[in-house]
Amino acid sequence: MAKISAVKGEYIVELLSKGIRDGPRKFMDYRKITISQGLLPNAEGSAQVDLGNTKVLVGIKMGVGEPMPDKPKEGNLMVNAELLPLASADYDAGPPSPESVEFARVVDRGIRAAGTIDLSSLFIEKDKVWSIFVDIYVLNYDGNLFDAGTLAVMAALLNTKMPRYENDAVVREGEMPKLKIGSIVTSCTYAKLGDKIIIDPTGAEESVMDARLTVTNDEQYIRAMQKGLNGAFSYAEIENLLEKTFEKSKELRKVLEGLKG
Amino acid sequence: MDRIVIPGELLAERPIRSENTLVEGNMTYATVLSLFDEAKGVLIPLESVWYPKHGETVIGIIEETRLNSYNVDLNSSFKGMILSKFSETRFAQGDIVEAVVRDIDETKTVMLMHARSLYGGKIIDIKPSKIPRIIGRENTMLNQLMQGTMSSIKVGTNGRVWIKGGDASLATEAILRIQEEAHTAGLTERIKTMLESKNGNGNKV
Amino acid sequence: MEGGEKPELIVNGKRLDGRDFGELRSLKIEAEVLKNADGSAYVEWGNNKIIAAVYGPKEALPKHISDPDRAIIKCRYSMAPFSSLEEHGRTGPNRRATEISKVTKEVFENVILLDRFPGSEIDIFIEVLQSDGGTRAAGITAAAVALVNAGIPMSDVPYAVSAGKVGDKIILDLNKIEDNYSDADIPIAISPRTGNVLLLQMDGSLTKEEFKQAFNMAKEAGKTISELQKSALVDPYRKLAEKYKV
């Protein structure tokens, strides 16, 4: 995503070919993860994730609206991502880029597929359901938005309180129960550079990666996958990364499970 | 008949370097739909994109006249250019020109030489991969076309054919048929028969 | 993914349309169906009807997007508003189409020899005229044929197909109703020469073992799809050549 100087890119590739990563990490290490919840009291739920220098904020608002015509008994979940111009010199203001659309949709698919939110519990009455608006704001880009985004959305959902719907109005006062959360999902994103594969790429690493694979899972199942960019993976590589994901996701899930909400 | 191959198909377990092959180690693969002559190791493209080469004749259209040069449309991602200092003729926007590729500069502009105007007539677009067949070995097909139709015909390797005078519609019909049947046997004979039976003057080809 | 009452998708070991688990729908591919485009292809894949066209290489415009070292690819996947069995669709690019256009572009960036045409652009248009599940896979399969028809040099002709899961069964080439109620959907594009995976998406629930099964099923079907892609390109030439055989 980010364009960095060709010199730095070459340096990264050269190091990797020697089995070394730029910085103190090994190939399959995550950067430091810091999560804070509830920073935005006006929102029904919120969280910020710092994954190394990548900083992602998620705000969740709930509203009452009509269900989708093909799912009249279910609430709506809408995930949107903004690659804000303040987050990187390479981001422009303007209509959503294909990158931001893909980002939002991959995060959405993992959470939706795992049934993290029981959408049928959001049904109010005929033609009236709760809609959950999830907005992912990228405040600083330094690679691996997918994993940071999924973590931040999960953390924000765990922090979300349900408003009440009384006399045709949304009431955000008094006793507000927590939004019920089903299974917790996390994603692991891998970057392939030449024949080397690393987890949790930085912005500089992403700028020279050939291909990307994101695997979203819960404890039991793979819930979503997305391969990106013009490079390719062999089947054997994918199989290894699926294995690796079930191992590494335990670390991420532990961070989420340690949250107070 | 020769083998028809598609991109990625293994041609030989030895390196054969050509415009339309991909060599990886000792393996050679096709990169376009082609006829492959196994015995000679030669690949003849059936569908391909024109790539300019020194000495080739092209047919262009003057797109823009500038102080010292002309920008020439070549029906391609490559832009043509005629430098005024190399051309005695002056061109106007929209002129049809026949020219020869001098070289391709570092900005991927095709520098042209020996440019001259083609007045009147019409241009038809032909797949670049079929152009060699329209010319024929030692110009045989092209000469036959011109004799059989009494048309002036200029062929540009960039996929343009210019036709003027004579039975231009017969010439067009014959050229489109050559494009269609370029890879078949006995084509020169069939075109000869076609021209003889259809030309109004009964000209012998 | 699920909505409304979930129908039985597998009855007596067969799918609703009578197919076996690993069976492709009927697939017809035709090359060079449009006059203006430099290359084109039409695919009927089950009830999907998809047309793909390629323009270029041509001058990359606007100028600032051009890359002096290689061709750039633009890809537009689009569903016609009348294409689905349900109500009239919204026209224009939506988020789903934007994403599919992006991942499709990336598939072809892998196989097109981009450095042969620096500064140029190659446009790939995929129009879904009628949809019945698996349109992105069908679109990629069609666009690959259109690119060869346009004479664009490539290292391989990729194919795509979707696999999925219904209950605990892995099935191939999901149609719309299967897709709507499946437990997983996995579109895959592969370069047959190298076996490289060029597109991989998935959502639903899947174990590693199930993924392996789905992948192998897609790869097996790939033989048939590749063969049909090749026939679409080669047969018209072969027929003419045989007609005039000496």
XYZ file of C-alpha atoms in Angstrom:
712
model
C 0.000 0.000 0.000
C 2.479 2.599 1.048
C 5.184 3.577 -1.334
C 8.549 3.743 0.369
C 11.891 4.361 -1.151
C 13.154 1.629 -3.439
C 16.363 1.535 -1.419
C 14.543 0.587 1.753
C 12.539 -2.047 -0.116
C 15.637 -3.659 -1.529
C 17.180 -3.682 1.908
C 14.183 -5.527 3.361
C 14.211 -8.130 0.607
C 17.946 -8.640 0.928
C 17.693 -9.152 4.681
C 14.822 -11.603 4.328
C 16.773 -13.674 1.845
C 19.314 -14.118 4.621
C 16.574 -15.157 6.992
C 16.535 -11.871 8.886
C 13.694 -9.432 9.326
C 14.214 -5.684 9.485
C 13.784 -5.015 13.212
C 13.891 -7.390 16.124
C 11.128 -9.737 14.968
C 11.325 -13.279 13.648
C 9.313 -14.236 10.541
C 6.311 -15.450 12.529
C 6.232 -12.840 15.290
C 3.536 -10.231 15.752
C 4.371 -6.697 16.748
C 3.273 -5.436 20.157
C -0.506 -5.239 20.400
C -2.216 -2.662 22.595
C -5.986 -2.479 22.825
C -8.026 0.136 24.582
C -11.806 0.127 24.752
C -14.558 2.622 25.333
C -12.711 5.751 24.280
C -15.759 7.251 22.615
C -18.674 7.471 25.054
C -21.004 8.824 22.389
C -20.610 5.630 20.447
C -22.332 2.418 21.515
C -18.976 0.718 21.365
C -15.430 1.671 20.533
C -11.891 0.417 20.607
C -8.467 1.358 19.424
C -5.811 -1.104 18.420
C -2.149 -0.302 18.145
C -0.324 -2.978 16.231
C 3.213 -1.675 16.227
C 2.806 1.728 14.591
C -0.438 0.836 12.887
C -3.243 2.581 14.716
C -6.857 1.711 14.044
C -9.923 3.114 15.740
C -13.355 1.533 15.537
C -16.600 3.213 16.464
C -19.894 1.380 16.628
C -23.273 3.032 16.429
C -26.625 1.327 16.486
C -29.746 2.506 14.835
C -33.201 1.278 13.983
C -34.017 0.668 10.389
C -35.593 -1.677 7.934
C -34.276 -5.172 7.432
C -32.846 -6.309 4.112
C -35.731 -7.504 1.945
C -34.256 -10.999 1.679
C -33.648 -11.242 5.445
C -36.736 -9.736 7.078
C -36.053 -11.319 10.486
C -32.466 -10.230 10.832
C -30.727 -7.051 11.868
C -28.104 -5.398 9.698
C -24.371 -5.357 10.112
C -22.506 -2.774 8.074
C -18.748 -2.546 8.097
C -17.046 0.406 6.508
C -13.379 1.365 6.442
C -11.796 4.756 5.937
C -8.152 5.059 5.009
C -7.925 8.611 6.319
C -5.610 11.052 4.558
C -3.978 11.797 7.904
C -2.885 8.161 8.250
C -0.395 8.101 5.422
C 1.103 10.389 2.810
C -0.151 7.875 0.245
C -3.826 8.108 1.184
C -5.987 10.571 -0.660
C -9.287 12.080 0.316
C -12.053 11.067 -2.029
C -14.257 8.104 -2.845
C -13.404 4.755 -1.237
C -10.430 3.091 -2.895
C -10.547 -0.585 -3.901
C -8.102 -1.192 -1.031
C -10.437 0.260 1.581
C -13.407 -1.629 0.146
C -11.520 -4.921 0.194
C -10.306 -4.228 3.750
C -13.813 -3.570 5.063
C -15.303 -6.550 3.273
C -12.679 -9.027 4.485
C -13.165 -7.918 8.101
C -16.939 -8.064 7.614
C -16.861 -11.564 6.129
C -14.890 -13.086 9.013
C -17.203 -11.681 11.666
C -20.334 -12.478 9.722
C -19.255 -16.012 8.842
C -18.453 -16.832 12.460
C -21.846 -15.610 13.630
C -20.082 -13.312 16.098
C -23.281 -11.337 16.256
C -26.560 -13.196 16.263
C -28.311 -11.023 13.700
C -31.696 -12.578 14.416
C -31.453 -11.226 18.001
C -31.547 -7.726 16.477
C -35.102 -8.149 15.249
C -37.500 -5.692 16.904
C -40.797 -6.025 15.088
C -42.032 -6.359 11.527
C -39.991 -4.053 9.239
C -37.963 -2.839 12.213
C -34.566 -4.131 13.174
C -31.361 -2.912 14.793
C -28.592 -1.951 12.423
C -25.021 -2.101 13.641
C -22.789 0.425 11.928
C -19.141 -0.483 12.292
C -16.721 2.188 11.099
C -13.031 1.437 10.973
C -10.851 4.536 11.021
C -7.227 4.065 10.102
C -5.301 6.744 11.994
C -1.790 5.614 11.216
C -0.773 3.142 8.550
C 2.167 0.875 9.113
C 1.003 -2.327 7.502
C -1.367 -5.182 8.320
C -4.615 -3.257 8.527
C -6.589 -6.491 8.194
C -5.477 -8.018 11.495
C -5.531 -4.702 13.337
C -8.982 -4.000 11.908
C -10.439 -7.354 12.904
C -8.978 -7.027 16.414
C -10.352 -3.507 16.763
C -13.815 -4.470 15.544
C -13.925 -7.446 17.900
C -12.743 -5.291 20.807
C -15.338 -2.644 19.997
C -18.129 -5.217 19.689
C -17.151 -6.680 23.073
C -17.496 -3.151 24.403
C -20.833 -2.379 22.760
C -23.938 -1.626 24.810
C -27.393 -2.010 23.381
C -29.623 1.063 23.426
C -33.340 0.478 23.988
C -36.103 1.101 21.533
C -39.062 2.727 23.279
C -42.032 4.586 21.779
C -40.500 4.719 18.331
C -37.268 6.182 19.646
C -33.771 4.978 20.426
C -32.969 5.507 24.093
C -29.322 5.626 25.131
C -29.808 6.092 28.870
C -30.095 4.046 31.987
C -29.579 0.327 31.963
C -27.964 -0.734 28.691
C -27.161 -4.404 28.354
C -24.077 -5.573 26.518
C -24.400 -6.687 22.943
C -24.378 -10.467 22.896
C -21.261 -11.816 21.247
C -20.921 -15.336 19.912
C -17.614 -16.694 18.816
C -14.531 -14.512 18.783
C -12.664 -14.308 15.483
C -9.183 -13.077 14.724
C -7.267 -12.904 11.491
C -3.666 -13.665 10.641
C -2.159 -11.929 7.654
C 0.932 -13.166 5.894
C 3.087 -11.407 3.334
C 5.105 -13.282 0.761
C 8.296 -11.679 -0.494
C 10.155 -13.821 -3.003
C 9.938 -17.278 -1.422
C 9.851 -15.956 2.136
C 6.673 -15.653 4.154
C 6.273 -13.417 7.190
C 3.362 -12.654 9.488
C 2.087 -9.178 10.394
C 3.951 -7.167 7.730
C 4.880 -3.536 8.377
C 4.108 -0.812 5.854
C 7.624 -1.049 4.482
C 7.333 -4.813 4.161
C 3.953 -4.499 2.479
C 5.385 -2.072 -0.032
C 7.628 -4.812 -1.379
C 5.454 -7.885 -0.820
C 4.424 -9.979 -3.811
C 1.346 -11.565 -2.316
C -0.735 -11.460 0.812
C -2.900 -14.061 2.511
C -5.329 -13.345 5.303
C -6.903 -16.221 7.220
C -9.675 -15.459 9.713
C -10.629 -18.146 12.184
C -12.352 -18.908 15.445
C -11.401 -21.757 17.750
C -12.976 -24.372 15.545
C -13.091 -23.225 11.946
C -11.471 -21.191 9.235
C -14.056 -18.434 8.742
C -12.655 -16.371 5.890
C -9.700 -16.255 3.581
C -8.470 -13.622 1.210
C -5.486 -13.783 -1.051
C -4.330 -10.435 -2.369
C -1.922 -8.890 -4.855
C -0.391 -10.234 -8.013
C 1.942 -12.775 -6.460
C 0.895 -16.368 -5.855
C 0.946 -19.045 -3.187
C 1.463 -22.746 -3.716
C -1.005 -25.146 -2.167
C 1.690 -26.375 0.257
C 2.304 -22.818 1.444
C -1.398 -22.249 2.040
C -1.688 -25.499 3.957
C 1.213 -24.461 6.209
C -0.297 -21.040 6.794
C -3.641 -22.532 7.784
C -1.780 -24.634 10.340
C 0.164 -21.583 11.499
C -3.018 -19.532 11.821
C -4.585 -21.923 14.303
C -1.408 -21.614 16.360
C -0.869 -17.839 16.147
C -4.540 -16.935 16.582
C -4.364 -18.298 20.123
C -2.092 -15.364 21.012
C -4.522 -12.869 19.518
C -7.566 -14.452 21.097
C -5.864 -14.337 24.479
C -5.458 -10.571 24.147
C -9.151 -10.169 23.315
C -10.280 -12.489 26.081
C -8.245 -10.485 28.575
C -10.249 -7.349 27.853
C -12.627 -6.036 30.445
C -15.218 -4.951 27.907
C -0.581 -29.561 -39.541
C 1.544 -27.910 -36.860
C 0.500 -28.041 -33.246
C -1.690 -25.166 -32.041
C -0.525 -24.025 -28.623
C -1.854 -21.597 -26.019
C 0.034 -19.443 -23.501
C 1.806 -21.509 -20.860
C 1.998 -24.609 -23.014
C 5.346 -26.413 -22.971
C 7.031 -26.208 -26.361
C 10.370 -27.810 -25.744
C 12.695 -28.925 -22.993
C 15.379 -26.639 -24.364
C 15.572 -22.878 -24.459
C 14.062 -21.327 -27.588
C 14.220 -17.566 -27.249
C 11.865 -15.574 -29.422
C 9.403 -12.725 -29.198
C 6.587 -15.068 -28.271
C 8.243 -17.583 -25.997
C 8.951 -17.668 -22.293
C 12.087 -19.477 -21.185
C 12.351 -20.713 -17.610
C 15.510 -22.692 -16.977
C 15.664 -25.135 -19.851
C 11.942 -25.083 -20.495
C 10.320 -23.067 -23.242
C 6.658 -22.093 -23.100
C 4.381 -20.301 -25.548
C 3.071 -16.872 -24.503
C 0.454 -16.391 -27.223
C -1.870 -18.564 -29.264
C 0.415 -19.934 -31.964
C 1.264 -22.622 -34.443
C 4.322 -24.534 -33.345
C 6.537 -26.205 -35.866
C 8.138 -28.886 -33.705
C 10.798 -29.851 -36.221
C 12.119 -26.346 -36.757
C 11.327 -25.121 -33.257
C 9.538 -22.108 -34.754
C 6.503 -20.435 -33.243
C 4.112 -18.621 -35.586
C 1.645 -16.465 -33.651
C -2.040 -16.678 -34.508
C -3.041 -13.884 -32.139
C -0.470 -11.363 -31.043
C 0.100 -7.723 -30.289
C 2.327 -5.702 -32.588
C 5.744 -4.894 -31.259
C 7.725 -2.404 -33.375
C 11.015 -3.543 -34.886
C 13.683 -1.641 -36.795
C 13.171 -1.589 -40.554
C 9.484 -2.500 -40.528
C 7.027 -0.551 -42.639
C 4.076 0.911 -40.758
C 1.023 2.882 -41.698
C 0.232 5.748 -39.401
C -2.082 8.689 -39.102
C -0.726 12.136 -38.230
C -2.224 12.929 -34.867
C -0.584 16.220 -34.067
C 1.802 18.562 -35.822
C 4.389 20.269 -33.678
C 7.143 22.729 -34.312
C 9.848 20.177 -34.991
C 7.959 16.916 -35.192
C 4.765 15.043 -35.937
C 3.027 12.674 -33.532
C 1.784 9.622 -35.373
C -0.956 7.245 -34.316
C 0.121 3.667 -34.954
C -2.981 1.831 -33.739
C -0.886 0.672 -30.803
C 0.240 1.558 -27.308
C 3.417 2.729 -29.017
C 3.352 6.293 -30.266
C 5.065 7.160 -33.518
C 7.097 10.283 -34.201
C 8.476 11.850 -37.350
C 11.134 14.519 -36.843
C 10.692 17.365 -39.329
C 14.404 17.486 -40.001
C 14.240 13.955 -41.418
C 11.292 14.667 -43.687
C 11.063 16.901 -46.703
C 7.335 16.438 -46.906
C 5.109 18.530 -44.667
C 2.152 16.728 -43.149
C -1.169 17.876 -41.798
C -3.275 16.412 -39.014
C -5.226 13.438 -40.314
C -2.793 12.571 -43.107
C -2.152 8.916 -43.749
C 1.556 8.137 -43.884
C 3.675 5.173 -44.775
C 6.950 5.108 -42.872
C 9.755 2.864 -41.715
C 10.688 2.210 -38.092
C 14.074 3.741 -37.378
C 14.277 2.862 -33.696
C 12.398 2.902 -30.433
C 13.661 5.473 -27.981
C 13.845 5.179 -24.207
C 10.397 6.713 -23.789
C 9.043 3.909 -25.984
C 8.337 6.291 -28.817
C 8.721 4.754 -32.258
C 10.966 7.051 -34.286
C 10.007 6.884 -37.944
C 11.902 7.570 -41.155
C 11.216 7.672 -44.901
C 7.738 8.961 -44.226
C 5.512 9.746 -47.149
C 1.875 10.614 -47.534
C -0.675 8.204 -48.895
C -3.357 10.247 -50.593
C -6.973 9.152 -50.672
C -7.818 5.478 -50.416
C -8.992 3.686 -47.301
C -7.506 1.897 -44.325
C -8.593 -1.440 -42.967
C -7.475 -2.846 -39.625
C -6.017 -6.340 -39.733
C -4.712 -8.452 -36.868
C -0.942 -7.819 -36.770
C -0.318 -11.569 -36.551
C -1.893 -11.999 -40.017
C 0.114 -9.286 -41.773
C 3.001 -11.558 -42.875
C 0.521 -13.754 -44.740
C -0.990 -10.771 -46.559
C 2.467 -9.884 -47.764
C 3.410 -13.483 -48.517
C 6.795 -14.973 -49.155
C 8.786 -12.466 -51.182
C 5.660 -10.343 -51.609
C 3.895 -13.074 -53.632
C 0.511 -12.641 -52.001
C 0.624 -8.857 -52.085
C 1.669 -8.778 -55.752
C -1.095 -11.197 -56.585
C -3.608 -8.997 -54.771
C -2.507 -5.870 -56.569
C -2.506 -7.528 -59.976
C -5.856 -9.178 -59.409
C -7.602 -6.007 -58.257
C -5.568 -3.263 -59.954
C -5.540 -1.555 -56.549
C -2.604 0.148 -54.882
C -2.073 -1.626 -51.588
C 0.309 -0.711 -48.783
C 0.713 -3.005 -45.812
C 1.838 -1.805 -42.383
C 3.121 -4.383 -39.907
C 1.244 -2.459 -37.238
C -1.979 -4.026 -38.497
C -3.072 -1.481 -41.064
C -3.616 -1.998 -44.770
C -4.156 0.943 -47.138
C -6.047 0.323 -50.364
C -6.662 2.739 -53.214
C -8.083 2.448 -56.687
C -8.912 -0.610 -58.767
C -11.481 -2.978 -57.326
C -10.928 -1.880 -53.736
C -13.897 -3.837 -52.430
C -12.594 -7.055 -53.955
C -9.180 -6.303 -52.487
C -10.786 -5.773 -49.075
C -12.740 -8.993 -49.347
C -9.629 -10.923 -50.306
C -7.547 -9.403 -47.502
C -10.188 -10.199 -44.895
C -10.276 -13.746 -46.208
C -6.504 -14.015 -45.899
C -6.807 -12.782 -42.322
C -9.417 -15.451 -41.626
C -7.579 -18.330 -43.317
C -3.995 -17.213 -42.742
C -2.988 -20.491 -41.121
C -4.465 -22.839 -43.724
C -2.780 -24.681 -46.568
C -3.250 -23.755 -50.233
C -4.325 -20.194 -49.437
C -2.379 -18.521 -52.256
C -4.149 -20.780 -54.781
C -7.586 -20.080 -53.314
C -7.043 -16.331 -53.317
C -5.860 -16.571 -56.908
C -9.034 -18.391 -57.899
C -11.134 -15.896 -55.975
C -9.545 -12.911 -57.677
C -9.810 -14.437 -61.136
C -13.438 -15.440 -60.786
C -14.553 -12.162 -59.236
C -12.667 -9.409 -60.935
C -14.782 -7.727 -63.539
C -12.066 -7.452 -66.123
C -11.228 -11.130 -66.082
C -7.661 -10.158 -65.373
C -5.340 -13.105 -65.164
C -3.534 -13.096 -61.897
C -25.038 -16.079 3.960
C -28.157 -17.752 5.245
C -31.523 -16.122 4.882
C -35.084 -17.290 5.091
C -35.864 -20.976 5.409
C -32.893 -23.081 4.484
C -33.869 -25.642 1.865
C -32.451 -29.151 1.715
C -29.582 -28.809 -0.703
C -28.625 -32.460 -0.828
C -31.241 -35.146 -1.287
C -30.334 -38.825 -1.546
C -26.680 -38.005 -2.106
C -27.418 -35.697 -5.048
C -27.626 -31.951 -5.316
C -30.855 -30.140 -6.188
C -29.928 -29.932 -9.857
C -28.986 -33.606 -9.905
C -25.255 -33.097 -9.795
C -22.734 -35.148 -7.855
C -20.681 -33.315 -5.226
C -17.648 -32.821 -7.451
C -19.513 -32.208 -10.685
C -19.211 -29.031 -12.733
C -22.242 -27.445 -14.333
C -22.385 -27.467 -18.100
C -19.778 -25.089 -19.420
C -19.533 -23.551 -22.863
C -16.847 -21.087 -23.877
C -16.634 -19.180 -27.124
C -13.797 -16.876 -28.144
C -13.921 -13.728 -30.293
C -17.574 -12.838 -29.963
C -17.232 -9.051 -30.218
C -15.996 -7.116 -33.184
C -14.628 -3.917 -31.659
C -12.710 -5.397 -28.767
C -9.162 -6.604 -29.327
C -10.176 -9.848 -27.677
C -13.377 -11.268 -26.257
C -15.047 -14.371 -24.932
C -18.501 -15.530 -23.952
C -19.131 -18.078 -21.257
C -22.263 -19.977 -20.399
C -21.591 -21.673 -17.112
C -24.750 -23.307 -15.834
C -27.217 -20.420 -15.958
C -24.483 -17.801 -15.803
C -24.036 -15.841 -19.001
C -20.939 -13.704 -19.008
C -19.139 -11.728 -21.656
C -15.544 -10.591 -21.298
C -13.697 -8.123 -23.491
C -10.147 -6.869 -23.649
C -8.900 -3.593 -25.110
C -5.215 -2.840 -25.472
C -2.392 -2.577 -24.912
C -3.065 1.096 -25.503
C -1.659 4.334 -24.181
C -2.233 4.526 -20.421
C -4.520 7.417 -19.569
C -4.500 9.642 -17.624
C -0.768 9.907 -18.165
C 0.156 10.042 -14.477
C -1.154 6.540 -13.820
C 1.117 5.013 -16.439
C 4.126 2.988 -15.381
C 7.250 3.524 -17.506
C 8.401 -0.045 -16.837
C 5.284 -2.089 -17.461
C 1.708 -2.177 -18.624
C -0.980 -1.450 -16.085
C -4.219 -3.390 -15.950
C -7.643 -1.974 -15.389
C -10.430 -4.370 -14.626
C -14.146 -3.787 -14.332
C -16.432 -6.569 -13.176
C -20.020 -5.522 -13.384
C -23.405 -7.162 -12.976
C -26.174 -6.036 -15.253
C -29.183 -4.731 -13.288
C -31.353 -7.379 -14.949
C -28.925 -10.220 -14.310
C -30.305 -11.771 -11.175
C -33.442 -13.784 -10.576
C -34.340 -11.408 -7.779
C -35.306 -7.769 -8.073
C -33.743 -5.159 -10.339
C -30.197 -4.560 -9.186
C -28.451 -1.308 -8.634
C -26.311 -0.335 -11.561
C -22.809 0.994 -11.349
C -19.957 -0.176 -9.214
C -20.929 -1.322 -5.751
C -18.589 -2.525 -3.035
C -18.844 -6.153 -4.026
C -18.047 -5.348 -7.653
C -15.175 -3.100 -6.579
C -13.613 -5.927 -4.610
C -14.122 -8.510 -7.343
C -12.616 -6.139 -9.903
C -9.580 -5.735 -7.676
C -8.908 -9.425 -7.047
C -9.551 -10.245 -10.710
C -7.057 -7.618 -11.791
C -4.505 -9.171 -9.441
C -5.002 -12.606 -11.011
C -4.124 -11.275 -14.434
C -1.251 -9.115 -13.228
C 0.355 -12.407 -12.276
C 0.216 -14.009 -15.727
C 0.339 -11.145 -18.244
C 3.885 -10.315 -19.349
C 3.486 -6.692 -18.305
C 7.056 -5.646 -19.020
C 6.570 -6.216 -22.743
C 4.407 -3.105 -23.047
C 5.728 -0.368 -20.773
C 3.648 2.750 -20.379
C 0.535 1.058 -21.701
C -2.727 -0.101 -20.211
C -4.780 -3.211 -20.812
C -8.485 -3.009 -20.041
C -10.467 -6.048 -18.985
C -14.240 -5.753 -18.901
C -16.425 -8.480 -17.430
C -20.157 -8.064 -17.836
C -22.429 -10.484 -16.049
C -25.566 -10.670 -18.178
C -27.205 -13.413 -16.184
C -26.067 -14.659 -12.817
C -26.519 -17.944 -11.026
C -23.650 -18.178 -8.542
C -19.939 -18.346 -9.211
C -19.882 -15.321 -11.486
C -16.432 -14.112 -10.419
C -14.928 -17.524 -11.241
C -16.753 -17.631 -14.555
C -15.669 -14.058 -15.281
C -12.000 -14.865 -14.663
C -12.251 -17.978 -16.821
C -13.814 -15.929 -19.623
C -11.397 -13.006 -19.312
C -8.441 -15.393 -19.578
C -9.750 -16.556 -22.956
C -10.432 -12.978 -24.070
C -6.850 -12.004 -23.231
C -5.428 -14.823 -25.346
C -7.818 -13.841 -28.121
C -6.431 -10.307 -27.905
C -2.918 -11.659 -28.407
C -1.749 -10.371 -25.016
C 1.388 -12.327 -24.075
C 0.900 -14.399 -20.939
C 2.832 -16.974 -18.970
C -0.283 -19.104 -18.561
C -4.047 -19.251 -19.009
C -5.567 -19.252 -15.530
C -8.938 -20.750 -14.691
C -11.228 -20.208 -11.748
C -13.940 -22.200 -10.059
C -15.715 -22.110 -6.769
C -15.904 -24.869 -4.182
C -17.996 -24.870 -1.060
C -19.526 -26.721 1.821
C -23.076 -27.806 2.466
C -23.497 -29.403 5.882
C -20.448 -31.631 6.134
C -20.201 -32.202 2.378
C -17.712 -30.426 0.144
C -19.193 -29.556 -3.235
C -17.923 -27.993 -6.413
C -19.207 -25.104 -8.493
C -22.035 -23.777 -6.331
C -25.053 -22.349 -8.049
C -26.922 -19.385 -6.582
C -29.197 -21.256 -4.240
C -26.339 -23.415 -2.976
C -24.227 -20.303 -2.564
C -26.993 -18.555 -0.596
C -27.374 -21.362 1.891
C -23.916 -22.915 1.881
C -21.728 -23.236 4.955
C -18.681 -22.060 3.030
C -17.885 -20.601 -0.352
C -14.351 -20.701 -1.737
C -13.606 -19.112 -5.111
C -10.190 -20.231 -6.343
C -8.153 -19.257 -9.406
C -5.162 -21.331 -10.398
C -2.389 -21.075 -12.928
C -2.468 -24.622 -14.335
C 1.159 -24.636 -15.463
C 2.606 -23.856 -12.051
C -0.257 -24.825 -9.773
C 0.046 -21.348 -8.252
C -3.001 -20.046 -6.434
C -3.810 -16.629 -7.896
C -7.147 -16.017 -6.226
C -8.367 -17.429 -2.961
C -11.299 -16.160 -1.008
C -13.498 -17.875 1.479
C -16.151 -17.268 4.024
C -18.238 -19.565 6.147
C -16.851 -22.394 8.229
C -14.185 -24.769 7.132
C -11.621 -27.100 8.641
C -8.136 -27.558 7.215
C -9.090 -31.021 5.995
C -12.186 -29.656 4.276
C -10.122 -26.967 2.598
C -7.796 -29.633 1.243
C -10.741 -31.552 -0.149
C -12.244 -28.413 -1.693
C -8.938 -27.416 -3.219
C -8.366 -30.826 -4.768
C -11.876 -30.807 -6.164
C -11.284 -27.402 -7.755
C -7.985 -28.550 -9.180
C -9.523 -31.684 -10.663
C -12.280 -29.602 -12.283
C -9.592 -27.270 -13.556
C -8.507 -29.919 -16.044
C -11.917 -29.777 -17.694
C -12.118 -25.975 -17.562
C -8.623 -25.558 -19.019
C -9.442 -27.982 -21.796
C -12.591 -26.004 -22.677
C -10.678 -22.720 -22.616
C -8.151 -24.174 -25.005
C -10.809 -25.608 -27.318
C -12.545 -22.246 -27.519
C -9.323 -20.711 -28.787
C -7.951 -23.522 -30.900
C -10.978 -25.212 -32.452
C -11.959 -22.418 -34.865
C -8.418 -22.499 -36.250
C -8.281 -26.268 -36.346
C -11.601 -26.560 -38.162
C -10.574 -24.147 -40.879
C -7.192 -25.795 -41.244
C -8.839 -29.188 -41.666
C -11.297 -27.845 -44.197
C -8.447 -26.803 -46.449
C -6.114 -29.660 -45.644
C -4.055 -30.669 -48.658
